[in-house]
Amino acid sequence: MRAEKSLNIFHDYSIVQASKISLPKQVEYYLYVKRALDFLLATIGIFVSMPIILLFAAFIVMESSGSPFYVQQRVGKDGKYFNLIKLRSMRKDAEKDGAKWAETNDPRVTKVGSFIRKTRIDELPQLLSVLKGDMSIIGPRPERPCFTAKFDSEIDGFSNRLIVKPGLTGLAQVSGGYDITPKEKLKYDLEYIANLTFKLEMKIMVKTVKVVCTGEGAR
């Protein structure tokens, strides 16, 4: 088994163990500001990204049959389920044998899918979930119920990441993207939760732009 990646990003923030995680009291007021910013950015983002979403939806249909979108149930804040919509990046029959965790160079990913995953264009429809309040622009990546249950049974404190809304981007997403283990992901998520500030979120946004431009962490 490969060694876990070192948490070498944002050294000025503390690493927190799963059993000690809690939402800092000073964050409560910031969460109101965060929600207002989410609503504003999601509204603008939907209008700006709509032509891009429609263009790549057409490309997806041209390459493979079926809807260019897919809807999946995900686990949100406090364990609440919600439906998430994304641009389809895999074959229509990608899960004919059941739910499967995405792999590096996953053969189920289409040519168009490979590009939209690298550039994170497939994530753009999730702005609708941000607008509805199920998600935030920044937060832990939302997982499917089956994977959440599996990881929570295998990794101590995995469900602690559910004390905040999941995000379109986040510390774990920009620190390794798809290419990190659930255990590594949890460490980044707990670090984000324990140090949740506007300053940290701005750092994540800057890193997100770099990831989108370089395709870092895609598979």
PDB file of C-alpha atoms in Angstrom:
ATOM      1  CA  MET A   1       0.000   0.000   0.000  1.00  0.00           C
ATOM      2  CA  ARG A   2       1.353   3.414  -0.921  1.00  0.00           C
ATOM      3  CA  ALA A   3       2.373   5.800   1.798  1.00  0.00           C
ATOM      4  CA  GLU A   4      -0.087   8.533   2.609  1.00  0.00           C
ATOM      5  CA  LYS A   5       0.716  11.987   1.322  1.00  0.00           C
ATOM      6  CA  SER A   6       2.108  14.463   3.773  1.00  0.00           C
ATOM      7  CA  LEU A   7      -0.203  17.296   4.762  1.00  0.00           C
ATOM      8  CA  ASN A   8       2.205  19.899   3.469  1.00  0.00           C
ATOM      9  CA  ILE A   9      -0.235  22.629   2.482  1.00  0.00           C
ATOM     10  CA  PHE A  10      -1.085  25.651   4.651  1.00  0.00           C
ATOM     11  CA  HIS A  11       1.461  24.867   7.408  1.00  0.00           C
ATOM     12  CA  ASP A  12       0.104  27.683   9.576  1.00  0.00           C
ATOM     13  CA  TYR A  13      -3.048  25.679  10.314  1.00  0.00           C
ATOM     14  CA  SER A  14      -3.244  22.905  12.880  1.00  0.00           C
ATOM     15  CA  ILE A  15      -3.953  19.250  12.222  1.00  0.00           C
ATOM     16  CA  VAL A  16      -6.760  17.842  14.369  1.00  0.00           C
ATOM     17  CA  GLN A  17      -7.517  14.237  15.309  1.00  0.00           C
ATOM     18  CA  ALA A  18     -11.002  12.880  14.551  1.00  0.00           C
ATOM     19  CA  SER A  19     -11.947  12.380  18.194  1.00  0.00           C
ATOM     20  CA  LYS A  20     -11.248  16.038  19.048  1.00  0.00           C
ATOM     21  CA  ILE A  21     -13.053  17.780  16.204  1.00  0.00           C
ATOM     22  CA  SER A  22     -15.608  20.506  16.922  1.00  0.00           C
ATOM     23  CA  LEU A  23     -16.809  23.641  15.214  1.00  0.00           C
ATOM     24  CA  PRO A  24     -15.158  26.720  16.790  1.00  0.00           C
ATOM     25  CA  LYS A  25     -17.708  29.048  18.432  1.00  0.00           C
ATOM     26  CA  GLN A  26     -16.387  32.096  16.576  1.00  0.00           C
ATOM     27  CA  VAL A  27     -17.292  30.397  13.313  1.00  0.00           C
ATOM     28  CA  GLU A  28     -21.044  30.635  13.987  1.00  0.00           C
ATOM     29  CA  TYR A  29     -21.292  34.287  12.890  1.00  0.00           C
ATOM     30  CA  TYR A  30     -19.031  33.663   9.907  1.00  0.00           C
ATOM     31  CA  LEU A  31     -21.377  30.925   8.695  1.00  0.00           C
ATOM     32  CA  TYR A  32     -24.074  33.565   8.047  1.00  0.00           C
ATOM     33  CA  VAL A  33     -21.604  35.551   5.953  1.00  0.00           C
ATOM     34  CA  LYS A  34     -20.501  32.347   4.244  1.00  0.00           C
ATOM     35  CA  ARG A  35     -24.087  31.487   3.283  1.00  0.00           C
ATOM     36  CA  ALA A  36     -24.654  34.961   1.839  1.00  0.00           C
ATOM     37  CA  LEU A  37     -21.462  34.669  -0.198  1.00  0.00           C
ATOM     38  CA  ASP A  38     -22.464  31.186  -1.339  1.00  0.00           C
ATOM     39  CA  PHE A  39     -25.825  32.458  -2.581  1.00  0.00           C
ATOM     40  CA  LEU A  40     -24.242  35.400  -4.396  1.00  0.00           C
ATOM     41  CA  LEU A  41     -21.431  33.387  -6.004  1.00  0.00           C
ATOM     42  CA  ALA A  42     -23.732  30.516  -6.978  1.00  0.00           C
ATOM     43  CA  THR A  43     -26.211  32.896  -8.626  1.00  0.00           C
ATOM     44  CA  ILE A  44     -23.464  34.587 -10.633  1.00  0.00           C
ATOM     45  CA  GLY A  45     -21.765  31.263 -11.326  1.00  0.00           C
ATOM     46  CA  ILE A  46     -24.895  29.656 -12.766  1.00  0.00           C
ATOM     47  CA  PHE A  47     -25.432  32.461 -15.267  1.00  0.00           C
ATOM     48  CA  VAL A  48     -21.753  32.619 -16.258  1.00  0.00           C
ATOM     49  CA  SER A  49     -21.270  28.863 -16.544  1.00  0.00           C
ATOM     50  CA  MET A  50     -24.547  27.979 -18.264  1.00  0.00           C
ATOM     51  CA  PRO A  51     -23.122  28.278 -21.831  1.00  0.00           C
ATOM     52  CA  ILE A  52     -20.168  26.085 -20.810  1.00  0.00           C
ATOM     53  CA  ILE A  53     -22.450  23.486 -19.223  1.00  0.00           C
ATOM     54  CA  LEU A  54     -24.708  23.352 -22.296  1.00  0.00           C
ATOM     55  CA  LEU A  55     -21.732  23.148 -24.682  1.00  0.00           C
ATOM     56  CA  PHE A  56     -20.168  20.193 -22.904  1.00  0.00           C
ATOM     57  CA  ALA A  57     -23.571  18.563 -22.422  1.00  0.00           C
ATOM     58  CA  ALA A  58     -23.804  18.519 -26.227  1.00  0.00           C
ATOM     59  CA  PHE A  59     -20.281  17.054 -26.513  1.00  0.00           C
ATOM     60  CA  ILE A  60     -21.188  14.309 -24.039  1.00  0.00           C
ATOM     61  CA  VAL A  61     -24.304  13.333 -26.016  1.00  0.00           C
ATOM     62  CA  MET A  62     -22.285  13.293 -29.246  1.00  0.00           C
ATOM     63  CA  GLU A  63     -19.732  10.909 -27.744  1.00  0.00           C
ATOM     64  CA  SER A  64     -22.011   8.536 -25.820  1.00  0.00           C
ATOM     65  CA  SER A  65     -25.716   7.817 -25.609  1.00  0.00           C
ATOM     66  CA  GLY A  66     -27.807   8.802 -22.631  1.00  0.00           C
ATOM     67  CA  SER A  67     -28.398  11.952 -20.632  1.00  0.00           C
ATOM     68  CA  PRO A  68     -25.416  14.327 -20.321  1.00  0.00           C
ATOM     69  CA  PHE A  69     -26.362  14.815 -16.673  1.00  0.00           C
ATOM     70  CA  TYR A  70     -26.658  12.389 -13.814  1.00  0.00           C
ATOM     71  CA  VAL A  71     -28.223  12.763 -10.422  1.00  0.00           C
ATOM     72  CA  GLN A  72     -26.869  11.008  -7.351  1.00  0.00           C
ATOM     73  CA  GLN A  73     -27.870  10.999  -3.720  1.00  0.00           C
ATOM     74  CA  ARG A  74     -25.165  12.412  -1.439  1.00  0.00           C
ATOM     75  CA  VAL A  75     -24.801  12.912   2.304  1.00  0.00           C
ATOM     76  CA  GLY A  76     -24.825  16.522   3.468  1.00  0.00           C
ATOM     77  CA  LYS A  77     -24.609  18.425   6.740  1.00  0.00           C
ATOM     78  CA  ASP A  78     -25.726  16.447   9.786  1.00  0.00           C
ATOM     79  CA  GLY A  79     -26.220  13.352   7.623  1.00  0.00           C
ATOM     80  CA  LYS A  80     -29.061  14.844   5.583  1.00  0.00           C
ATOM     81  CA  TYR A  81     -29.411  13.307   2.124  1.00  0.00           C
ATOM     82  CA  PHE A  82     -29.725  15.500  -0.961  1.00  0.00           C
ATOM     83  CA  ASN A  83     -29.639  15.030  -4.723  1.00  0.00           C
ATOM     84  CA  LEU A  84     -26.571  16.287  -6.541  1.00  0.00           C
ATOM     85  CA  ILE A  85     -26.383  16.886 -10.289  1.00  0.00           C
ATOM     86  CA  LYS A  86     -23.203  16.689 -12.363  1.00  0.00           C
ATOM     87  CA  LEU A  87     -22.213  16.459 -15.996  1.00  0.00           C
ATOM     88  CA  ARG A  88     -21.726  12.785 -16.848  1.00  0.00           C
ATOM     89  CA  SER A  89     -18.049  11.945 -17.290  1.00  0.00           C
ATOM     90  CA  MET A  90     -18.340   8.154 -17.508  1.00  0.00           C
ATOM     91  CA  ARG A  91     -20.060   5.652 -19.752  1.00  0.00           C
ATOM     92  CA  LYS A  92     -23.792   5.240 -19.247  1.00  0.00           C
ATOM     93  CA  ASP A  93     -23.232   1.713 -17.874  1.00  0.00           C
ATOM     94  CA  ALA A  94     -20.357   2.719 -15.575  1.00  0.00           C
ATOM     95  CA  GLU A  95     -22.046   1.187 -12.529  1.00  0.00           C
ATOM     96  CA  LYS A  96     -23.761  -1.815 -14.068  1.00  0.00           C
ATOM     97  CA  ASP A  97     -21.946  -3.993 -11.523  1.00  0.00           C
ATOM     98  CA  GLY A  98     -22.720  -1.673  -8.600  1.00  0.00           C
ATOM     99  CA  ALA A  99     -21.193   1.442  -7.018  1.00  0.00           C
ATOM    100  CA  LYS A 100     -17.439   1.640  -7.478  1.00  0.00           C
ATOM    101  CA  TRP A 101     -14.866   4.162  -6.203  1.00  0.00           C
ATOM    102  CA  ALA A 102     -13.203   6.042  -9.089  1.00  0.00           C
ATOM    103  CA  GLU A 103      -9.649   4.944  -9.924  1.00  0.00           C
ATOM    104  CA  THR A 104      -6.619   6.630 -11.481  1.00  0.00           C
ATOM    105  CA  ASN A 105      -6.997   6.405 -15.294  1.00  0.00           C
ATOM    106  CA  ASP A 106     -10.425   4.845 -14.772  1.00  0.00           C
ATOM    107  CA  PRO A 107     -11.419   3.045 -18.030  1.00  0.00           C
ATOM    108  CA  ARG A 108     -15.059   4.015 -17.494  1.00  0.00           C
ATOM    109  CA  VAL A 109     -14.243   7.698 -18.096  1.00  0.00           C
ATOM    110  CA  THR A 110     -14.999   8.946 -21.615  1.00  0.00           C
ATOM    111  CA  LYS A 111     -12.746  11.245 -23.661  1.00  0.00           C
ATOM    112  CA  VAL A 112     -14.962  14.252 -22.997  1.00  0.00           C
ATOM    113  CA  GLY A 113     -15.283  13.056 -19.407  1.00  0.00           C
ATOM    114  CA  SER A 114     -11.526  13.042 -18.956  1.00  0.00           C
ATOM    115  CA  PHE A 115     -11.331  16.694 -19.962  1.00  0.00           C
ATOM    116  CA  ILE A 116     -14.235  17.910 -17.847  1.00  0.00           C
ATOM    117  CA  ARG A 117     -12.897  16.024 -14.813  1.00  0.00           C
ATOM    118  CA  LYS A 118      -9.441  17.587 -15.206  1.00  0.00           C
ATOM    119  CA  THR A 119     -10.885  21.070 -15.534  1.00  0.00           C
ATOM    120  CA  ARG A 120     -13.680  20.376 -12.973  1.00  0.00           C
ATOM    121  CA  ILE A 121     -16.291  21.458 -15.530  1.00  0.00           C
ATOM    122  CA  ASP A 122     -18.305  18.377 -14.543  1.00  0.00           C
ATOM    123  CA  GLU A 123     -18.794  19.970 -11.111  1.00  0.00           C
ATOM    124  CA  LEU A 124     -20.432  23.180 -12.375  1.00  0.00           C
ATOM    125  CA  PRO A 125     -24.072  21.967 -12.151  1.00  0.00           C
ATOM    126  CA  GLN A 126     -23.497  21.556  -8.400  1.00  0.00           C
ATOM    127  CA  LEU A 127     -23.912  25.321  -8.167  1.00  0.00           C
ATOM    128  CA  LEU A 128     -27.638  24.522  -8.089  1.00  0.00           C
ATOM    129  CA  SER A 129     -27.081  22.604  -4.842  1.00  0.00           C
ATOM    130  CA  VAL A 130     -25.166  25.582  -3.455  1.00  0.00           C
ATOM    131  CA  LEU A 131     -28.033  27.895  -4.406  1.00  0.00           C
ATOM    132  CA  LYS A 132     -30.531  25.597  -2.661  1.00  0.00           C
ATOM    133  CA  GLY A 133     -28.407  25.521   0.474  1.00  0.00           C
ATOM    134  CA  ASP A 134     -27.531  21.817   0.378  1.00  0.00           C
ATOM    135  CA  MET A 135     -23.898  22.656  -0.358  1.00  0.00           C
ATOM    136  CA  SER A 136     -21.407  25.477   0.071  1.00  0.00           C
ATOM    137  CA  ILE A 137     -18.826  26.766  -2.399  1.00  0.00           C
ATOM    138  CA  ILE A 138     -16.121  25.477  -0.026  1.00  0.00           C
ATOM    139  CA  GLY A 139     -16.359  22.440   2.234  1.00  0.00           C
ATOM    140  CA  PRO A 140     -15.686  18.695   2.419  1.00  0.00           C
ATOM    141  CA  ARG A 141     -16.500  16.717  -0.704  1.00  0.00           C
ATOM    142  CA  PRO A 142     -19.998  15.167  -0.466  1.00  0.00           C
ATOM    143  CA  GLU A 143     -19.947  11.367  -0.561  1.00  0.00           C
ATOM    144  CA  ARG A 144     -22.617   8.837  -1.477  1.00  0.00           C
ATOM    145  CA  PRO A 145     -24.469   7.154   1.401  1.00  0.00           C
ATOM    146  CA  CYS A 146     -22.928   3.746   0.676  1.00  0.00           C
ATOM    147  CA  PHE A 147     -19.379   5.123   0.740  1.00  0.00           C
ATOM    148  CA  THR A 148     -20.059   7.291   3.793  1.00  0.00           C
ATOM    149  CA  ALA A 149     -21.292   4.241   5.713  1.00  0.00           C
ATOM    150  CA  LYS A 150     -18.358   2.143   4.514  1.00  0.00           C
ATOM    151  CA  PHE A 151     -15.696   4.710   5.387  1.00  0.00           C
ATOM    152  CA  ASP A 152     -17.308   5.552   8.720  1.00  0.00           C
ATOM    153  CA  SER A 153     -17.125   1.879   9.712  1.00  0.00           C
ATOM    154  CA  GLU A 154     -13.481   1.664   8.640  1.00  0.00           C
ATOM    155  CA  ILE A 155     -12.119   5.087   9.636  1.00  0.00           C
ATOM    156  CA  ASP A 156     -12.605   6.495  13.125  1.00  0.00           C
ATOM    157  CA  GLY A 157     -14.524   9.773  13.064  1.00  0.00           C
ATOM    158  CA  PHE A 158     -15.214   9.871   9.312  1.00  0.00           C
ATOM    159  CA  SER A 159     -18.752  11.181   9.936  1.00  0.00           C
ATOM    160  CA  ASN A 160     -17.327  14.179  11.842  1.00  0.00           C
ATOM    161  CA  ARG A 161     -16.856  15.878   8.482  1.00  0.00           C
ATOM    162  CA  LEU A 162     -20.655  16.170   8.319  1.00  0.00           C
ATOM    163  CA  ILE A 163     -20.812  18.987  10.889  1.00  0.00           C
ATOM    164  CA  VAL A 164     -20.448  21.474   8.013  1.00  0.00           C
ATOM    165  CA  LYS A 165     -22.011  21.641   4.562  1.00  0.00           C
ATOM    166  CA  PRO A 166     -20.165  19.802   1.786  1.00  0.00           C
ATOM    167  CA  GLY A 167     -18.474  21.969  -0.808  1.00  0.00           C
ATOM    168  CA  LEU A 168     -17.924  22.378  -4.516  1.00  0.00           C
ATOM    169  CA  THR A 169     -14.241  22.719  -3.690  1.00  0.00           C
ATOM    170  CA  GLY A 170     -12.335  22.312  -0.454  1.00  0.00           C
ATOM    171  CA  LEU A 171      -9.021  21.755   1.265  1.00  0.00           C
ATOM    172  CA  ALA A 172      -8.990  18.030   0.478  1.00  0.00           C
ATOM    173  CA  GLN A 173     -10.035  18.603  -3.134  1.00  0.00           C
ATOM    174  CA  VAL A 174      -7.227  21.081  -3.852  1.00  0.00           C
ATOM    175  CA  SER A 175      -4.635  19.180  -1.833  1.00  0.00           C
ATOM    176  CA  GLY A 176      -4.885  15.936  -3.732  1.00  0.00           C
ATOM    177  CA  GLY A 177      -8.153  15.882  -5.632  1.00  0.00           C
ATOM    178  CA  TYR A 178      -9.299  12.405  -6.563  1.00  0.00           C
ATOM    179  CA  ASP A 179      -5.861  10.931  -5.904  1.00  0.00           C
ATOM    180  CA  ILE A 180      -5.983  10.635  -2.106  1.00  0.00           C
ATOM    181  CA  THR A 181      -7.376   7.969   0.194  1.00  0.00           C
ATOM    182  CA  PRO A 182     -10.531   8.506   2.293  1.00  0.00           C
ATOM    183  CA  LYS A 183      -8.326   8.569   5.406  1.00  0.00           C
ATOM    184  CA  GLU A 184      -6.162  11.333   3.932  1.00  0.00           C
ATOM    185  CA  LYS A 185      -9.295  13.172   2.856  1.00  0.00           C
ATOM    186  CA  LEU A 186     -10.618  13.079   6.414  1.00  0.00           C
ATOM    187  CA  LYS A 187      -7.418  14.656   7.773  1.00  0.00           C
ATOM    188  CA  TYR A 188      -7.740  17.574   5.363  1.00  0.00           C
ATOM    189  CA  ASP A 189     -11.460  17.961   6.117  1.00  0.00           C
ATOM    190  CA  LEU A 190     -10.870  18.045   9.867  1.00  0.00           C
ATOM    191  CA  GLU A 191      -8.083  20.565   9.385  1.00  0.00           C
ATOM    192  CA  TYR A 192     -10.457  22.763   7.374  1.00  0.00           C
ATOM    193  CA  ILE A 193     -13.261  22.505   9.946  1.00  0.00           C
ATOM    194  CA  ALA A 194     -11.012  23.284  12.917  1.00  0.00           C
ATOM    195  CA  ASN A 195      -9.494  26.321  11.171  1.00  0.00           C
ATOM    196  CA  LEU A 196     -12.553  27.587   9.278  1.00  0.00           C
ATOM    197  CA  THR A 197     -11.978  31.264   8.514  1.00  0.00           C
ATOM    198  CA  PHE A 198     -12.399  33.621   5.594  1.00  0.00           C
ATOM    199  CA  LYS A 199      -8.602  33.684   5.223  1.00  0.00           C
ATOM    200  CA  LEU A 200      -8.359  29.911   4.834  1.00  0.00           C
ATOM    201  CA  GLU A 201     -11.234  29.848   2.364  1.00  0.00           C
ATOM    202  CA  MET A 202      -9.559  32.507   0.236  1.00  0.00           C
ATOM    203  CA  LYS A 203      -6.409  30.367   0.161  1.00  0.00           C
ATOM    204  CA  ILE A 204      -8.502  27.414  -0.962  1.00  0.00           C
ATOM    205  CA  MET A 205     -10.124  29.511  -3.706  1.00  0.00           C
ATOM    206  CA  VAL A 206      -6.714  30.594  -5.020  1.00  0.00           C
ATOM    207  CA  LYS A 207      -5.545  26.976  -5.012  1.00  0.00           C
ATOM    208  CA  THR A 208      -8.777  25.971  -6.763  1.00  0.00           C
ATOM    209  CA  VAL A 209      -8.004  28.296  -9.672  1.00  0.00           C
ATOM    210  CA  LYS A 210      -4.575  26.661  -9.998  1.00  0.00           C
ATOM    211  CA  VAL A 211      -6.113  23.173  -9.931  1.00  0.00           C
ATOM    212  CA  VAL A 212      -8.657  24.103 -12.617  1.00  0.00           C
ATOM    213  CA  CYS A 213      -5.930  25.571 -14.838  1.00  0.00           C
ATOM    214  CA  THR A 214      -3.510  22.648 -14.436  1.00  0.00           C
ATOM    215  CA  GLY A 215      -5.864  19.690 -14.034  1.00  0.00           C
ATOM    216  CA  GLU A 216      -4.092  18.659 -10.827  1.00  0.00           C
ATOM    217  CA  GLY A 217      -5.482  15.662  -8.976  1.00  0.00           C
ATOM    218  CA  ALA A 218      -7.895  14.501 -11.691  1.00  0.00           C
ATOM    219  CA  ARG A 219      -8.378  10.881 -12.670  1.00  0.00           C
TER     220      ARG A 219
END
